[in-house]
């Protein structure tokens, strides 16, 4: 799988498991958990998807060290700007557990 070197020297997988349109609850939780079990180490989500809690539960239940995973997210248009983005990120972190 293609990987990319970030400017800080960290290597991120080029392909992530996308969670768009996976319903919140058991379906997204089990999907994320299985994706990690199958080797994905990059999970892509967004607050607007409405499934962040299940994404977080799937990550926790995967039993893979959090340090081995990349979780990418996006902020919505109303959350643009430094302070708003930081607040939106805090909400996402809380949702992921």
C-alpha positions as a LaTeX table, in Angstrom:
\begin{tabular}{lrrr}
\hline
Residue & $x$ (\AA) & $y$ (\AA) & $z$ (\AA) \\
\hline
Unk1 & 0.00 & 0.00 & 0.00 \\
Unk2 & 1.23 & 3.47 & $-0.87$ \\
Unk3 & 2.34 & 5.59 & 2.08 \\
Unk4 & 3.16 & 9.28 & 2.33 \\
Unk5 & 5.87 & 10.99 & 4.36 \\
Unk6 & 4.55 & 14.02 & 6.20 \\
Unk7 & 6.77 & 17.05 & 6.79 \\
Unk8 & 7.28 & 15.98 & 10.42 \\
Unk9 & 8.67 & 12.59 & 9.35 \\
Unk10 & 5.54 & 10.60 & 10.19 \\
Unk11 & 4.37 & 8.15 & 7.54 \\
Unk12 & 0.62 & 7.97 & 6.83 \\
Unk13 & $-1.12$ & 5.24 & 4.84 \\
Unk14 & $-2.31$ & 6.46 & 1.44 \\
Unk15 & $-5.61$ & 4.63 & 1.68 \\
Unk16 & $-8.04$ & 5.15 & 4.52 \\
Unk17 & $-11.26$ & 3.43 & 5.46 \\
Unk18 & $-14.06$ & 5.88 & 4.73 \\
Unk19 & $-17.06$ & 6.04 & 7.03 \\
Unk20 & $-19.37$ & 8.26 & 4.99 \\
Unk21 & $-22.95$ & 6.97 & 4.84 \\
Unk22 & $-22.36$ & 4.19 & 7.38 \\
Unk23 & $-25.18$ & 4.55 & 9.90 \\
Unk24 & $-24.33$ & 5.41 & 13.50 \\
Unk25 & $-24.39$ & 2.54 & 15.97 \\
Unk26 & $-23.53$ & $-1.11$ & 15.54 \\
Unk27 & $-23.02$ & $-0.91$ & 11.77 \\
Unk28 & $-20.29$ & 1.74 & 11.82 \\
Unk29 & $-18.74$ & 0.32 & 15.01 \\
Unk30 & $-18.40$ & $-3.16$ & 13.49 \\
Unk31 & $-17.29$ & $-1.80$ & 10.10 \\
Unk32 & $-14.47$ & 0.22 & 11.64 \\
Unk33 & $-13.46$ & $-2.64$ & 13.91 \\
Unk34 & $-13.29$ & $-5.08$ & 11.00 \\
Unk35 & $-11.47$ & $-2.60$ & 8.76 \\
Unk36 & $-8.76$ & $-2.29$ & 11.41 \\
Unk37 & $-8.63$ & $-6.07$ & 11.83 \\
Unk38 & $-8.15$ & $-6.38$ & 8.04 \\
Unk39 & $-5.17$ & $-4.02$ & 8.16 \\
Unk40 & $-6.48$ & $-0.49$ & 7.70 \\
Unk41 & $-4.59$ & 1.99 & 9.85 \\
Unk42 & $-6.19$ & 5.16 & 8.52 \\
Unk43 & $-9.83$ & 5.91 & 9.36 \\
Unk44 & $-11.56$ & 8.82 & 7.60 \\
Unk45 & $-14.61$ & 10.47 & 9.13 \\
Unk46 & $-16.34$ & 13.82 & 9.60 \\
Unk47 & $-18.70$ & 15.29 & 12.15 \\
Unk48 & $-21.33$ & 15.84 & 9.46 \\
Unk49 & $-21.47$ & 12.06 & 8.86 \\
Unk50 & $-23.23$ & 11.73 & 12.22 \\
Unk51 & $-21.40$ & 8.54 & 13.17 \\
Unk52 & $-18.37$ & 9.64 & 15.17 \\
Unk53 & $-19.39$ & 7.85 & 18.37 \\
Unk54 & $-19.60$ & 4.52 & 16.57 \\
Unk55 & $-16.30$ & 5.20 & 14.80 \\
Unk56 & $-14.66$ & 5.76 & 18.18 \\
Unk57 & $-16.24$ & 2.62 & 19.63 \\
Unk58 & $-14.93$ & 0.58 & 16.69 \\
Unk59 & $-11.44$ & 1.96 & 17.22 \\
Unk60 & $-11.52$ & 1.12 & 20.94 \\
Unk61 & $-12.90$ & $-2.36$ & 20.35 \\
Unk62 & $-10.30$ & $-3.13$ & 17.67 \\
Unk63 & $-7.63$ & $-3.61$ & 20.35 \\
Unk64 & $-5.04$ & $-1.96$ & 18.07 \\
Unk65 & $-2.91$ & 0.62 & 19.81 \\
Unk66 & $-4.17$ & 4.14 & 19.15 \\
Unk67 & $-0.60$ & 5.11 & 18.28 \\
Unk68 & $-0.80$ & 2.83 & 15.22 \\
Unk69 & $-3.86$ & 4.59 & 13.77 \\
Unk70 & $-4.54$ & 7.79 & 11.87 \\
Unk71 & $-7.99$ & 9.30 & 12.19 \\
Unk72 & $-8.74$ & 12.09 & 9.75 \\
Unk73 & $-11.81$ & 14.29 & 9.93 \\
Unk74 & $-13.25$ & 17.39 & 8.35 \\
Unk75 & $-14.92$ & 20.46 & 9.79 \\
Unk76 & $-18.18$ & 21.85 & 8.47 \\
Unk77 & $-18.44$ & 25.29 & 6.84 \\
Unk78 & $-19.83$ & 26.85 & 10.02 \\
Unk79 & $-16.75$ & 25.67 & 11.94 \\
Unk80 & $-14.16$ & 27.47 & 9.85 \\
Unk81 & $-11.61$ & 29.70 & 11.52 \\
Unk82 & $-9.00$ & 28.94 & 14.12 \\
Unk83 & $-11.11$ & 29.01 & 17.29 \\
Unk84 & $-14.18$ & 27.38 & 15.73 \\
Unk85 & $-12.05$ & 24.62 & 14.23 \\
Unk86 & $-10.44$ & 23.89 & 17.59 \\
Unk87 & $-13.86$ & 23.69 & 19.25 \\
Unk88 & $-15.16$ & 21.39 & 16.49 \\
Unk89 & $-12.10$ & 19.18 & 16.94 \\
Unk90 & $-12.72$ & 18.98 & 20.69 \\
Unk91 & $-16.29$ & 17.84 & 19.99 \\
Unk92 & $-15.00$ & 15.17 & 17.59 \\
Unk93 & $-12.47$ & 13.96 & 20.17 \\
Unk94 & $-15.22$ & 13.73 & 22.75 \\
Unk95 & $-17.43$ & 11.81 & 20.33 \\
Unk96 & $-14.63$ & 9.35 & 19.54 \\
Unk97 & $-14.10$ & 8.73 & 23.24 \\
\hline
\end{tabular}
